[in-house]
Tab-separated table of C-alpha atoms in Angstrom:
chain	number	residue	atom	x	y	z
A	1	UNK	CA	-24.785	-45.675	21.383
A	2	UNK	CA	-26.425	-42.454	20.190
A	3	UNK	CA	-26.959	-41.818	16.799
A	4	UNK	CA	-24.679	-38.808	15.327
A	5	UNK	CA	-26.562	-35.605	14.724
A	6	UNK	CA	-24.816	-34.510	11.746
A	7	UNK	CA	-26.823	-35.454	8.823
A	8	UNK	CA	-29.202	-33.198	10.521
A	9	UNK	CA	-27.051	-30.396	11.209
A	10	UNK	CA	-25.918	-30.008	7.754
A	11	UNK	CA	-29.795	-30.253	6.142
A	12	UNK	CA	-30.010	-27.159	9.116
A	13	UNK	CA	-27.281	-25.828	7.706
A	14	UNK	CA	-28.388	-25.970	4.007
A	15	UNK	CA	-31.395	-24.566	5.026
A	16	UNK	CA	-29.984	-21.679	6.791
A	17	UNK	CA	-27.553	-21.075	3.052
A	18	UNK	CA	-30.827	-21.370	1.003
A	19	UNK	CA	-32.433	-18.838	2.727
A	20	UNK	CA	-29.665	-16.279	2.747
A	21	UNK	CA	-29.315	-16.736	-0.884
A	22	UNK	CA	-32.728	-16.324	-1.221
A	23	UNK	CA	-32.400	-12.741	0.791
A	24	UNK	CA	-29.426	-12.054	-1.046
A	25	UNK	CA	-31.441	-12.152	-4.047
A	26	UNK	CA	-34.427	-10.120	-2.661
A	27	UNK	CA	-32.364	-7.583	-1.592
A	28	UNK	CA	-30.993	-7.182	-4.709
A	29	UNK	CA	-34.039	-7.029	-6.658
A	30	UNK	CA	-36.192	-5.176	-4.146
A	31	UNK	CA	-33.514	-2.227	-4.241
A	32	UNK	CA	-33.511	-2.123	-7.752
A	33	UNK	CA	-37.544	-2.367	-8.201
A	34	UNK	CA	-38.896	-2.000	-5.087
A	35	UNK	CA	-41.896	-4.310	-3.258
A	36	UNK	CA	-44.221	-4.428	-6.407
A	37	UNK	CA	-41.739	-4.495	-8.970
A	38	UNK	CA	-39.832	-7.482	-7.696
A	39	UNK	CA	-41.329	-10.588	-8.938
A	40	UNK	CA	-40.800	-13.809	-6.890
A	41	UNK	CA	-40.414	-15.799	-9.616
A	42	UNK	CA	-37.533	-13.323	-10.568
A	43	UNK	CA	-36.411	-13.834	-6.888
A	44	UNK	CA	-36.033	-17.356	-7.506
A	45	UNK	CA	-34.743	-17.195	-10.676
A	46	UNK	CA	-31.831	-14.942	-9.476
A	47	UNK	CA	-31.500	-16.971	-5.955
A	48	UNK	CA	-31.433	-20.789	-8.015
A	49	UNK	CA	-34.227	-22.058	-6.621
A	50	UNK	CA	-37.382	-22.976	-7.298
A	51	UNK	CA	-40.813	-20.378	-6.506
A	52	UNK	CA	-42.135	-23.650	-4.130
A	53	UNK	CA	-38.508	-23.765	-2.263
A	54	UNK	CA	-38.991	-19.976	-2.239
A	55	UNK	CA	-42.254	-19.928	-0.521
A	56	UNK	CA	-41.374	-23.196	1.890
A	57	UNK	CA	-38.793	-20.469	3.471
A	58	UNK	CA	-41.397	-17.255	2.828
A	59	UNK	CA	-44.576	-17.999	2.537
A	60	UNK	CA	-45.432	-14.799	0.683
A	61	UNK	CA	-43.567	-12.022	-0.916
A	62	UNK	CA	-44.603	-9.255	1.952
A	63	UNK	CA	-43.319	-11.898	4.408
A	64	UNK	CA	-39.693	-12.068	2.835
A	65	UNK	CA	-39.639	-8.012	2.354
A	66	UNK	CA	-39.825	-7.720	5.980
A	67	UNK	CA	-37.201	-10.410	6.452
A	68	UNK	CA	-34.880	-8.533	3.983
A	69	UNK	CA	-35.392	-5.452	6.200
A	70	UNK	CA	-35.151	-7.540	9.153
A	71	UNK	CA	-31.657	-8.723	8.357
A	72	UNK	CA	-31.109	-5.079	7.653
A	73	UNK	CA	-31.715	-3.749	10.708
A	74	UNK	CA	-29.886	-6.492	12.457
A	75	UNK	CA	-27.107	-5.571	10.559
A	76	UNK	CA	-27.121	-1.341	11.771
A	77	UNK	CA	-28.262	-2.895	15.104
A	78	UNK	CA	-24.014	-3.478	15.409
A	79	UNK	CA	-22.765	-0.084	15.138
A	80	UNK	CA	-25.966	1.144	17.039
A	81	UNK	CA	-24.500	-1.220	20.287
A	82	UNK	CA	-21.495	1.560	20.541
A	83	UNK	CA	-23.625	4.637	21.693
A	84	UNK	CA	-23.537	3.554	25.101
A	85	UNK	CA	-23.153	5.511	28.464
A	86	UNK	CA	-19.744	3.635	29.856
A	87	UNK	CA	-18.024	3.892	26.547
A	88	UNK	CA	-15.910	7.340	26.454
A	89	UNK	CA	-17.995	9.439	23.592
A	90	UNK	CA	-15.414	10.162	21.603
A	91	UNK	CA	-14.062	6.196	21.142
A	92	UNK	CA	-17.992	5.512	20.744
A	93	UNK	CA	-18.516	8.015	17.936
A	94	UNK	CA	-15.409	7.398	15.721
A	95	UNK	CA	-16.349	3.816	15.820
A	96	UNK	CA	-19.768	4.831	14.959
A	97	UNK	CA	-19.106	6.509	11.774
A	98	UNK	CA	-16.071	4.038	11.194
A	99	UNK	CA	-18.648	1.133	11.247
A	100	UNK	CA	-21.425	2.716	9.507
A	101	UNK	CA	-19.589	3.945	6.564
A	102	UNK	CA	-17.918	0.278	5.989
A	103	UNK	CA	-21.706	-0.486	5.696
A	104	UNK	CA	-22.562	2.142	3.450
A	105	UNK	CA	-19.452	0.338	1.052
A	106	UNK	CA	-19.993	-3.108	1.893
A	107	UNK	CA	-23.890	-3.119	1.727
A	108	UNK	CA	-25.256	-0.364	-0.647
A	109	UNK	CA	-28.111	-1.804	-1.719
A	110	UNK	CA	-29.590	-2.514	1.973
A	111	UNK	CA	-29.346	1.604	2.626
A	112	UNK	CA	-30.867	2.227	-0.902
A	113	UNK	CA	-33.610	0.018	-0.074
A	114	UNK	CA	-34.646	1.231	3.123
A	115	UNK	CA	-34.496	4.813	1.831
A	116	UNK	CA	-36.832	3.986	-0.890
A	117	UNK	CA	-38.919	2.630	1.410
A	118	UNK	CA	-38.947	5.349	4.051
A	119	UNK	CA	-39.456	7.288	0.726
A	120	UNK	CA	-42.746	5.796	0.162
A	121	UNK	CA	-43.984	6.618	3.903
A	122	UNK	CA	-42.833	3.250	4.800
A	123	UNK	CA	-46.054	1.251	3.970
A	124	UNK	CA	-45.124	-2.103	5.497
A	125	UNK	CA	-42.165	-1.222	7.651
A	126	UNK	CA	-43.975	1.613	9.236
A	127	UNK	CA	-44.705	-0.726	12.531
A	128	UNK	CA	-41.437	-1.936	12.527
A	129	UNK	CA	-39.946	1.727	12.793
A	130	UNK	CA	-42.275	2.057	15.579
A	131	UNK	CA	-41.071	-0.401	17.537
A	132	UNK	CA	-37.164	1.213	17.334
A	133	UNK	CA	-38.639	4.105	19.777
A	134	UNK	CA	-37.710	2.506	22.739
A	135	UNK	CA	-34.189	1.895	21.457
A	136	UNK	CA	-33.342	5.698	20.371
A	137	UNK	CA	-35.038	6.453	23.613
A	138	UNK	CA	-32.390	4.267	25.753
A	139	UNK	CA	-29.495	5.934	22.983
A	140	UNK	CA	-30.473	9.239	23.419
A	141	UNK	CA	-30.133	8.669	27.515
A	142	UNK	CA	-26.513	7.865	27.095
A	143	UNK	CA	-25.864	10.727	24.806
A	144	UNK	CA	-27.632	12.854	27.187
A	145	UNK	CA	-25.116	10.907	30.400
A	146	UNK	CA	-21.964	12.049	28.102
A	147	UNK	CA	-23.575	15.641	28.043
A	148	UNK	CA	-24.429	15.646	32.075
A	149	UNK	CA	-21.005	14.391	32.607
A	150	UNK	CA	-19.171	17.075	31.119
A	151	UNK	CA	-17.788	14.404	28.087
A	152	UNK	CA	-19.473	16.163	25.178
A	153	UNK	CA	-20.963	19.331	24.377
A	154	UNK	CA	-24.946	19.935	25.134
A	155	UNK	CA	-26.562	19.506	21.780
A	156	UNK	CA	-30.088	17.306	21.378
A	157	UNK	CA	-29.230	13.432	21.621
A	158	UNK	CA	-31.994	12.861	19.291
A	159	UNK	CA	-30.614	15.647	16.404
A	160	UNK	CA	-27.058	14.004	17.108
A	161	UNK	CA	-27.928	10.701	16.286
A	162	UNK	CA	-30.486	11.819	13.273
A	163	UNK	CA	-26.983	14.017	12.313
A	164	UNK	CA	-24.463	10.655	12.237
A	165	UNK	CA	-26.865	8.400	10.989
A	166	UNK	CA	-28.059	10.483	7.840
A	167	UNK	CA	-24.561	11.681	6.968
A	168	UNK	CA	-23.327	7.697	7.285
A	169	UNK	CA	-26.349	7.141	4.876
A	170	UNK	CA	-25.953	9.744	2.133
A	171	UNK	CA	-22.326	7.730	1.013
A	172	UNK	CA	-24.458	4.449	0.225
A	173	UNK	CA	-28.065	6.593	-0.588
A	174	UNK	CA	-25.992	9.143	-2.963
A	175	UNK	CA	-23.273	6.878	-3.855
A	176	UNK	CA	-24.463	7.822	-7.804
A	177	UNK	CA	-24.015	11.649	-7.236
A	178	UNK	CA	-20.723	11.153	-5.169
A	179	UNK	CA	-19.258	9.134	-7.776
A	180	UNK	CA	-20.438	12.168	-10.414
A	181	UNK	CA	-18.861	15.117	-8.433
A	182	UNK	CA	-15.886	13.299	-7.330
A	183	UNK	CA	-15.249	10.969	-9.970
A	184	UNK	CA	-14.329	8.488	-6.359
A	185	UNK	CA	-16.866	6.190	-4.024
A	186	UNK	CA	-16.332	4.195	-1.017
A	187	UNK	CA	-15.071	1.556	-3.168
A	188	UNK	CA	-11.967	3.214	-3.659
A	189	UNK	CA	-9.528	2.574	-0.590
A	190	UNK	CA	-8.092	6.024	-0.181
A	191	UNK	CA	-11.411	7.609	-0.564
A	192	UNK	CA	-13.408	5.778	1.830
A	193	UNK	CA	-10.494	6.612	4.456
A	194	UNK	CA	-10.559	10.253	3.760
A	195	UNK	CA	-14.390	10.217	4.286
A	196	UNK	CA	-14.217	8.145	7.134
A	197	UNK	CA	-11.156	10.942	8.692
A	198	UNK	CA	-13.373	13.914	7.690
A	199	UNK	CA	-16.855	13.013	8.884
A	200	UNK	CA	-15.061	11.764	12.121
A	201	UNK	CA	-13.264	15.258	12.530
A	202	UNK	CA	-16.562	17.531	11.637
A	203	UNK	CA	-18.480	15.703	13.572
A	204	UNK	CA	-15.904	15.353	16.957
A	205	UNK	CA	-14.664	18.678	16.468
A	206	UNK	CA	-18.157	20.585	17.058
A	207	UNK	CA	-19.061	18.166	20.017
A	208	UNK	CA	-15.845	17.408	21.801
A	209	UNK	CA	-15.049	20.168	24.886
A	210	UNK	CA	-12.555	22.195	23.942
A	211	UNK	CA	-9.322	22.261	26.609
């Protein structure tokens, strides 16, 4: 008779909850005060754990930045997944922007982050940018397959996907000045679906052939 791998399974699993509280927490504070700002004993503080159960999971404050940033990316890595040759442009797109703005309302403070970071010339995620070359390389092909096939107008796959990501952006990076000039965010139901209608239309309706 084997012995039941449970009481393993759930230490895994507490494991796996400590850690993305203690993300949850960096990401929070690291938005708000950036790498050197953010304490780890604040970290811990905010996260309910101790600075030694902190550093069991990260071993230094550099190495849980880039795992903040890596859970980040994972995250836009979703919508990203749409932009893809065999999917009509148009369904690929509206998704797109559909996904990325839920982002932009769900998870503000990972978009404020990374701009703050990309702000500062990116001093520790620099390599990690690096690496997405080959990615925006293979996105920009299928773009460029919609455009050879006669599915979207010819515009530079590279500009068009700089274009929809920074616009997505701006509603989580600007959120403040959005709220100021139109007293609304994406937290408001009919406002996020008015900005998710209207950047879909702009964008489709300079791209799309016309009949």
């Amino acid at each position: 008779m084997t012995s039941s791998p449970r009481p393993a399974t759930a230490r895994a699993r507490a494991s796996e909850a400590r850690r993305q509280t203690i993300l949850d927490a960096a990401l929070s504070l690291f938005s708000q005060f950036g790498l050197h700002g953010a304490s780890l004993d604040a970290i811990a503080e905010l996260a309910g754990v101790s600075k030694t159960n902190l550093l069991y999971h990260y071993a230094s404050k550099e190495t849980l930045y880039l795992a903040v940033f890596e859970r980040i990316l994972s995250c836009w890595q979703v919508p990203m997944d749409l932009i893809c040759a065999e999917t009509p442009p148009e369904i690929a797109i509206r998704r797109y922007i559909q996904q990325k703005l839920e982002l932009a309302r769900d998870q503000p403070q990972a978009s404020r982050l990374y701009c703050l970071e990309v702000i500062q010339g990116a001093p520790l995620l620099g390599k990690v940018l690096a690496e997405q070359r080959s990615l925006m390389a293979d996105k920009a092909r299928a773009v460029q397959q919609w455009i050879d096939s006669g599915q979207l107008a010819p515009v530079d796959p590279y500009h068009l996907i700089y274009l929809l990501w920074s616009t997505t952006q701006h509603y989580a990076d600007f959120a403040v000045q959005i709220q100021a000039i139109s007293d609304r965010d994406l937290s408001d139901p009919a406002f996020f679906a008015a900005s998710v209608d209207n950047v879909q239309r702009i964008v489709l309706g300079g791209l799309l052939p016309r009949p």
